[in-house]
mmCIF file of C-alpha atoms in Angstrom:
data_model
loop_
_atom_site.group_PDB
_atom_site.id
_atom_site.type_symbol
_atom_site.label_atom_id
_atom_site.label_comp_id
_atom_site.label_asym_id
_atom_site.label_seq_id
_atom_site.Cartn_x
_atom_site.Cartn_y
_atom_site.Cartn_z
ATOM 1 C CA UNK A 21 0.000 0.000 0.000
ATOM 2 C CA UNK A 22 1.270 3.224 -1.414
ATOM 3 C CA UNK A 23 0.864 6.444 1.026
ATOM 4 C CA UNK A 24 1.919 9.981 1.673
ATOM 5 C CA UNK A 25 1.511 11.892 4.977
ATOM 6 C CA UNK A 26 0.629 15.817 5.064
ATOM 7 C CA UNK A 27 0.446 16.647 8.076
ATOM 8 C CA UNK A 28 -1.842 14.861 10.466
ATOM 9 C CA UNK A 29 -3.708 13.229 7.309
ATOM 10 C CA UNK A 30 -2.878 10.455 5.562
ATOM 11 C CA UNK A 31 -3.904 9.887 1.585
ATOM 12 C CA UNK A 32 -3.669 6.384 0.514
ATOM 13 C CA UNK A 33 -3.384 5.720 -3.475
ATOM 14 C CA UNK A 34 -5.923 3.821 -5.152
ATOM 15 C CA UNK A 35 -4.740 0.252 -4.993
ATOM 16 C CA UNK A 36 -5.577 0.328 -0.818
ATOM 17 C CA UNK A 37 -6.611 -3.161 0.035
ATOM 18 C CA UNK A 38 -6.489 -2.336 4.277
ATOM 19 C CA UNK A 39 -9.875 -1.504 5.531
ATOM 20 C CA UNK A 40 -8.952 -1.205 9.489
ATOM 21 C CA UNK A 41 -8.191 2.958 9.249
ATOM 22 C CA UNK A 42 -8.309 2.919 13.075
ATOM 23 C CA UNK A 43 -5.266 0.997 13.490
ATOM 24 C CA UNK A 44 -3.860 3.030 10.702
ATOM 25 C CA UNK A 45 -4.418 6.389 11.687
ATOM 26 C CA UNK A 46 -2.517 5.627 15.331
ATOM 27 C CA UNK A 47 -0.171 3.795 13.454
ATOM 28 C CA UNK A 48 0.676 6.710 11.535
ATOM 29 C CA UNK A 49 -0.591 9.762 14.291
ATOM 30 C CA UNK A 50 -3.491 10.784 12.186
ATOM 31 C CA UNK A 51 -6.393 12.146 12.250
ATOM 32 C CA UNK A 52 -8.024 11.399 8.772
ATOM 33 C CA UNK A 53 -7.364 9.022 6.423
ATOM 34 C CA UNK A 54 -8.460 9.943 2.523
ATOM 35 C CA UNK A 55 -7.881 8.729 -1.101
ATOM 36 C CA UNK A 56 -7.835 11.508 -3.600
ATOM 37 C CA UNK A 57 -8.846 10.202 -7.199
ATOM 38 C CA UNK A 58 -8.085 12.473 -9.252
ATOM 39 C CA UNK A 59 -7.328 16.964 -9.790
ATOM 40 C CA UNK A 60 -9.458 18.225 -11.726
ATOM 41 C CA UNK A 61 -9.374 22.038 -13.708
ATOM 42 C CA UNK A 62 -7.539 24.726 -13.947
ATOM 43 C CA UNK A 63 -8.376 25.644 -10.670
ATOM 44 C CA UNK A 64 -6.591 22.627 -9.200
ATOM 45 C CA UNK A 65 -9.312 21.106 -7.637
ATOM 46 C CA UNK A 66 -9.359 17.673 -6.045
ATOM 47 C CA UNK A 67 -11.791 14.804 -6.228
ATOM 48 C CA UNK A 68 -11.377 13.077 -2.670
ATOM 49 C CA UNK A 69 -13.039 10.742 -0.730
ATOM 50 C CA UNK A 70 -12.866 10.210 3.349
ATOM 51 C CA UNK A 71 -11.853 6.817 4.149
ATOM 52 C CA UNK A 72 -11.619 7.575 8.298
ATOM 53 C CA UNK A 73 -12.324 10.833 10.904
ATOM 54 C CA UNK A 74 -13.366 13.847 9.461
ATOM 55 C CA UNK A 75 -11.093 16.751 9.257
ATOM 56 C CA UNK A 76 -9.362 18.243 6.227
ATOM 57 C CA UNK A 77 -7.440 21.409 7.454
ATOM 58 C CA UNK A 78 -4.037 20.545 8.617
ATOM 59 C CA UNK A 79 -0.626 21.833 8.752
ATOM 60 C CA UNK A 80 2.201 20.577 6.731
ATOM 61 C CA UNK A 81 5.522 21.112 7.570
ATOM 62 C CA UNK A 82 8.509 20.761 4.813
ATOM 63 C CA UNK A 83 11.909 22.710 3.924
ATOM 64 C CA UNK A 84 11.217 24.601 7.552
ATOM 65 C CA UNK A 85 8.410 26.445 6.565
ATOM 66 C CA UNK A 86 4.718 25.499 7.224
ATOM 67 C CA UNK A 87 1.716 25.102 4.498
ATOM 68 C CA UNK A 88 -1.731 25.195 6.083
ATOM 69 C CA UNK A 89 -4.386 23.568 3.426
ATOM 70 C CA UNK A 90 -7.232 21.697 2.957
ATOM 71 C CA UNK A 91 -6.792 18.811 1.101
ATOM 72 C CA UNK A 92 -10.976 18.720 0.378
ATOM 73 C CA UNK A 93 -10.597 21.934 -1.347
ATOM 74 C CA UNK A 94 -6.996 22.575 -2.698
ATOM 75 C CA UNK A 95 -4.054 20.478 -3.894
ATOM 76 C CA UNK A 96 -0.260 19.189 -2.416
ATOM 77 C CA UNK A 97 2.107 17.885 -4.584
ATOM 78 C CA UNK A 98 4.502 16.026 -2.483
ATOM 79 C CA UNK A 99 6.726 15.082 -4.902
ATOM 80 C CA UNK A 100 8.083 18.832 -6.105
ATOM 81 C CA UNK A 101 9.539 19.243 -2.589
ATOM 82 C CA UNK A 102 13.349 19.173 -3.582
ATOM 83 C CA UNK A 103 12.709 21.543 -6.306
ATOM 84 C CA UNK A 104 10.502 24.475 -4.232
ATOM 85 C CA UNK A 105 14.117 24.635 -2.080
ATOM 86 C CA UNK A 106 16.344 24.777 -5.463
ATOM 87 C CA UNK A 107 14.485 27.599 -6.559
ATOM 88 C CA UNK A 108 14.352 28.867 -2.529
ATOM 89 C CA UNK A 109 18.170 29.097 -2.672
ATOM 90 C CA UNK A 110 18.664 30.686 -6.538
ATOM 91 C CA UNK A 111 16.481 34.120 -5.567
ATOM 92 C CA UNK A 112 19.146 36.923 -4.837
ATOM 93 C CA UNK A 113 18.313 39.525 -2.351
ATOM 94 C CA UNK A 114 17.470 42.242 -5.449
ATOM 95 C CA UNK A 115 15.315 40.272 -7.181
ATOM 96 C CA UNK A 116 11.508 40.890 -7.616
ATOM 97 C CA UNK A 117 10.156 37.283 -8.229
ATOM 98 C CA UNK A 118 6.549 36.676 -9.829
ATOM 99 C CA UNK A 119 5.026 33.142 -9.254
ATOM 100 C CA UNK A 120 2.645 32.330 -11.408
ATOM 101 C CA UNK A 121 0.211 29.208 -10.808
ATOM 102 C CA UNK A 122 0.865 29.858 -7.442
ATOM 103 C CA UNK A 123 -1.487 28.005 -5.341
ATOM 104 C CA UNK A 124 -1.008 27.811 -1.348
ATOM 105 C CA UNK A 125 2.285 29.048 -1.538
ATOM 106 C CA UNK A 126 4.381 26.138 -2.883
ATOM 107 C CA UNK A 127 7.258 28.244 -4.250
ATOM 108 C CA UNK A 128 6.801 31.240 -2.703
ATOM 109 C CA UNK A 129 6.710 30.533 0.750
ATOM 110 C CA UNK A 130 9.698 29.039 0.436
ATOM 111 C CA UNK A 131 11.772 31.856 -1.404
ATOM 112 C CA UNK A 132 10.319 33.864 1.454
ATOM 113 C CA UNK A 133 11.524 31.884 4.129
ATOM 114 C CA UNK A 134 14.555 30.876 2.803
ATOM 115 C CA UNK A 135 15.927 34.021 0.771
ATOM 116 C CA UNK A 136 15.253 37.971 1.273
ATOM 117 C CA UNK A 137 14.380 39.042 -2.285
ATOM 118 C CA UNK A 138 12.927 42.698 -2.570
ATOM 119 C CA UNK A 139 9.342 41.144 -3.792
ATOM 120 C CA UNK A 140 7.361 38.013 -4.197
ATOM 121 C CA UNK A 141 4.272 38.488 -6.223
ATOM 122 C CA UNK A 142 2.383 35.086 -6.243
ATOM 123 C CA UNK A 143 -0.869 35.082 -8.866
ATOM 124 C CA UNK A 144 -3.482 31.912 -7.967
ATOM 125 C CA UNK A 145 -6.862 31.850 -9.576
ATOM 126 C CA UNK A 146 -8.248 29.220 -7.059
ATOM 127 C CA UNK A 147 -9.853 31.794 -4.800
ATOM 128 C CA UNK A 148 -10.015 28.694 -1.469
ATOM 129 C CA UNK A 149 -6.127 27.889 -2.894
ATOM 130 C CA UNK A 150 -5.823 32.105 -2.395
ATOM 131 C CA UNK A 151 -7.251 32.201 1.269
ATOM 132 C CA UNK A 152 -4.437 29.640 2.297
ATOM 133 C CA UNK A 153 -1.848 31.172 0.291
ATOM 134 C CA UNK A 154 -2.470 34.335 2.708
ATOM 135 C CA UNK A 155 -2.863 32.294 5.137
ATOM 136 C CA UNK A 156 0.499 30.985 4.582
ATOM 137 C CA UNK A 157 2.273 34.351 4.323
ATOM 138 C CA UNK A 158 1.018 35.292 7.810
ATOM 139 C CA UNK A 159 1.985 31.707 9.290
ATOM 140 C CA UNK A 160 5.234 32.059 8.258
ATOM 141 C CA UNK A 161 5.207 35.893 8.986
ATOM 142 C CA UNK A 162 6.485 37.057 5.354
ATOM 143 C CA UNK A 163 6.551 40.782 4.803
ATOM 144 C CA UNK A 164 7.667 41.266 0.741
ATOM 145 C CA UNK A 165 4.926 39.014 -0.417
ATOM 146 C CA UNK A 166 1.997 40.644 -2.314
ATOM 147 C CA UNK A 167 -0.453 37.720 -2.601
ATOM 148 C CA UNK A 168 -2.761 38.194 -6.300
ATOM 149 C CA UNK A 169 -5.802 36.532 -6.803
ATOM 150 C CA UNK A 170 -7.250 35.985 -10.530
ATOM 151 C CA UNK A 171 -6.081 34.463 -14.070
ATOM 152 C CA UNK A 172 -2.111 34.649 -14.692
ATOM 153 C CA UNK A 173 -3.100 35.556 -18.403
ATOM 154 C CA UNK A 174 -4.904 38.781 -17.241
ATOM 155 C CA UNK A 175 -2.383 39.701 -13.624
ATOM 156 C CA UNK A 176 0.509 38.835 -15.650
ATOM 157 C CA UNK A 177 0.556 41.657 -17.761
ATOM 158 C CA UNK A 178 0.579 43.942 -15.382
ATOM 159 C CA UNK A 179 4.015 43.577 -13.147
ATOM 160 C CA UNK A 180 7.434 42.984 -14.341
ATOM 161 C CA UNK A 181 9.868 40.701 -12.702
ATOM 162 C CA UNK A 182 13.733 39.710 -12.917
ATOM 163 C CA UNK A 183 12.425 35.677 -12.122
ATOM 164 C CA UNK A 184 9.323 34.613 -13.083
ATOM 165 C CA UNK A 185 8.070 30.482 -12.045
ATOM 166 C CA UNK A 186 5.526 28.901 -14.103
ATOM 167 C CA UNK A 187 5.013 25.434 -11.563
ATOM 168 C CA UNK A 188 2.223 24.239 -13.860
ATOM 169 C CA UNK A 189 2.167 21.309 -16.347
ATOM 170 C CA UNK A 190 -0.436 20.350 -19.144
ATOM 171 C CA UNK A 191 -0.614 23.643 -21.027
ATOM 172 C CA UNK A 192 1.574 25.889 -19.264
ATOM 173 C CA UNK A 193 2.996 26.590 -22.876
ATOM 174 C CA UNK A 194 -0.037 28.625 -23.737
ATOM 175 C CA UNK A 195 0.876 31.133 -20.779
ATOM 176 C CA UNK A 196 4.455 31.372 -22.053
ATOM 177 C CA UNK A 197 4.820 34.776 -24.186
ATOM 178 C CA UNK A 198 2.809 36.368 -21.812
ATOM 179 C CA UNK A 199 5.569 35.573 -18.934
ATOM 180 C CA UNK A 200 8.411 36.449 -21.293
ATOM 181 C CA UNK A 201 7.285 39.848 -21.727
ATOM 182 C CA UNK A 202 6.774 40.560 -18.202
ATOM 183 C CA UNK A 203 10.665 39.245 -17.874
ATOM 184 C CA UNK A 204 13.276 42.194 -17.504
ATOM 185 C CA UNK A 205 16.034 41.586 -19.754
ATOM 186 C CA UNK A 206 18.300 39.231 -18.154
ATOM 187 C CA UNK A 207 15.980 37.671 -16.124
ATOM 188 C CA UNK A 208 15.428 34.269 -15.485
ATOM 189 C CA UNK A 209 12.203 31.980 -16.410
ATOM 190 C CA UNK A 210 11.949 28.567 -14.595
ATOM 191 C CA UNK A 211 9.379 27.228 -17.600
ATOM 192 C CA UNK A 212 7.673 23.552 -16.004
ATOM 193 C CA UNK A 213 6.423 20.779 -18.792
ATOM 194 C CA UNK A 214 5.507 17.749 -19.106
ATOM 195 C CA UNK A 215 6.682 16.096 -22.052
ATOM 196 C CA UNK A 216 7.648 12.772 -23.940
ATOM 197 C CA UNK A 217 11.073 11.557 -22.688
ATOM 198 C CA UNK A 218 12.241 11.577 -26.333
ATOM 199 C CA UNK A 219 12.075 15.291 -26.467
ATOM 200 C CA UNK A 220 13.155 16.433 -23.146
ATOM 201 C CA UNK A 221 16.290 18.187 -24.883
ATOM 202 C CA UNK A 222 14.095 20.036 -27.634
ATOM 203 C CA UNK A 223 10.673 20.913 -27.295
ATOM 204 C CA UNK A 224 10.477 22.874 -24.374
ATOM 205 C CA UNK A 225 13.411 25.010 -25.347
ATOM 206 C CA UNK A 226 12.053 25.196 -28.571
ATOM 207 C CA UNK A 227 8.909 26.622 -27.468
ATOM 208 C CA UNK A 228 10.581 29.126 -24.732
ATOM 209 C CA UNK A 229 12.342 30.833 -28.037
ATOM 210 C CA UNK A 230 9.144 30.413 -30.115
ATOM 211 C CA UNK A 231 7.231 32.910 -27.788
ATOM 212 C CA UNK A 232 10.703 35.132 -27.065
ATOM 213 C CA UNK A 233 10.476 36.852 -30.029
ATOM 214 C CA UNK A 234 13.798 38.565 -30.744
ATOM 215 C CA UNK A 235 15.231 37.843 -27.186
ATOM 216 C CA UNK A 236 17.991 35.760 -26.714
ATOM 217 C CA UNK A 237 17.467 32.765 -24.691
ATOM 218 C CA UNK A 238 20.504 31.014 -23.100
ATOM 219 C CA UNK A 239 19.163 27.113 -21.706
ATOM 220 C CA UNK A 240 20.720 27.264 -18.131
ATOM 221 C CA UNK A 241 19.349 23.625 -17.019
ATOM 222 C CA UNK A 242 16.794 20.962 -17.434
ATOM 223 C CA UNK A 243 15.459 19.355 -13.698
ATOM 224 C CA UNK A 244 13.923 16.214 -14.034
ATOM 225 C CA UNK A 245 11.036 16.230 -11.103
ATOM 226 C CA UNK A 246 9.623 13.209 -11.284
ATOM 227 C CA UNK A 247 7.567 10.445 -13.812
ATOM 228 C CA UNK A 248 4.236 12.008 -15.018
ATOM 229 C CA UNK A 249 3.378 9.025 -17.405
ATOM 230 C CA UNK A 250 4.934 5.703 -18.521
ATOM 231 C CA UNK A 251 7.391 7.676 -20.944
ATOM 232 C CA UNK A 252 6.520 11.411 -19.846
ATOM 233 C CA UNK A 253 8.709 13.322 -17.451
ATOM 234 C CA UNK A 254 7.727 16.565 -15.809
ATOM 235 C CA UNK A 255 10.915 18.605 -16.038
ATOM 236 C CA UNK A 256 12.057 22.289 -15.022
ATOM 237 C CA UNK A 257 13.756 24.488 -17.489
ATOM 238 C CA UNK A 258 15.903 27.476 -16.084
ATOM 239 C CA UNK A 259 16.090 29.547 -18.980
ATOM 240 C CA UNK A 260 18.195 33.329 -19.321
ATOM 241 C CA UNK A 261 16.499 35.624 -21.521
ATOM 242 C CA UNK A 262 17.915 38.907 -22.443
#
């Protein structure tokens, strides 16, 4: 049986064959147990289903700093915990940084807590994903982080940054020459895909200089995150573009 803690609440993948949760939850100092089927939208929103207690709210520490959510109403993606600290520890102290796709906080909270750049400008759409993304800035008592809530095509437009995240997959592309013209020159775009392993070295670079226009664009790195699909990866690509 496949599981992942967040805080006090346990979610069990689909393939759960062990029906006695009340054993489970001590075993594992829960309070709820839950199997989420499915996200759904691009408002991130999950498909769940309570398996034992009642509760959803909890309080999820990682990377010292601490995510309150509920997992009835928003999404955690467990498995992009190693890169939320690379990015954390690549913001420089002059920096304005816009997060787009933001959710509860999963990369800004972070850069927050773990770097001192002049401004964090997170956009989320999900208005119950917004509440606990101010939440979040309070609980980890952030003071440069201007919290946005509404559609990264329409916010976008409106700020410029010197590093701009785009921690969505699916069709994250179609946002992409709207965050490169909202890059200062020189800035830094940390572009997130999903694509066939095949063409990990050439379509998403290809389609970060499609939208750049005339800009140059320098490939820093590709981050593998982790296996989307039998043959897809979800991967990270730090891009300069001047």
């Amino acid at each position: 049986m496949k599981y992942k803690k967040i805080g006090d609440i346990l979610i069990l993948d689909n393939k759960y064959s062990d029906n006695n949760f009340d054993e489970l939850s001590r075993k594992h100092n829960v309070k709820t147990i839950m199997k989420i089927d499915h996200i759904q939208g691009t408002k991130r929103e999950p498909i769940y289903k309570i398996l034992y207690g009642e509760e959803t709210e909890t309080i999820h520490r990682e990377n010292g700093c601490l995510f309150k959510l509920d997992l009835s109403k928003v999404m955690w993606s467990k498995g992009n915990n190693n890169e939320r600290l690379r990015i954390a520890k690549l913001v420089d102290d002059d920096e304005t940084v816009l997060d787009m796709f933001a959710g509860i906080g999963y990369f800004s909270i972070p850069i927050g807590v773990h770097s001192n750049p002049k401004k964090i400008i997170p956009i989320e759409i999900n208005p119950n994903s917004y509440h606990f993304l101010c939440e979040n800035i309070r609980l980890n008592k952030l003071t440069n982080v201007t919290p946005i809530l509404g559609d990264c095509m329409m916010k976008t437009p409106k700020f410029k940054a010197d590093r701009i995240l785009m921690g969505y997959v699916k069709t994250t592309h179609h946002y992409l020459k709207i965050a490169i013209d909202s890059l200062n020159k020189g800035g830094i775009l940390h572009y997130h895909e999903t694509v066939p392993e095949k063409l990990i070295n050439t379509r998403p670079i290809e389609r970060i200089k499609a939208q750049a226009g005339n800009r140059d664009v320098e490939l820093l790195k590709i981050n593998k995150i982790k296996r989307y699909a039998p043959g897809v990866e979800h991967v990270v690509i730090d891009a300069l573009i001047n």
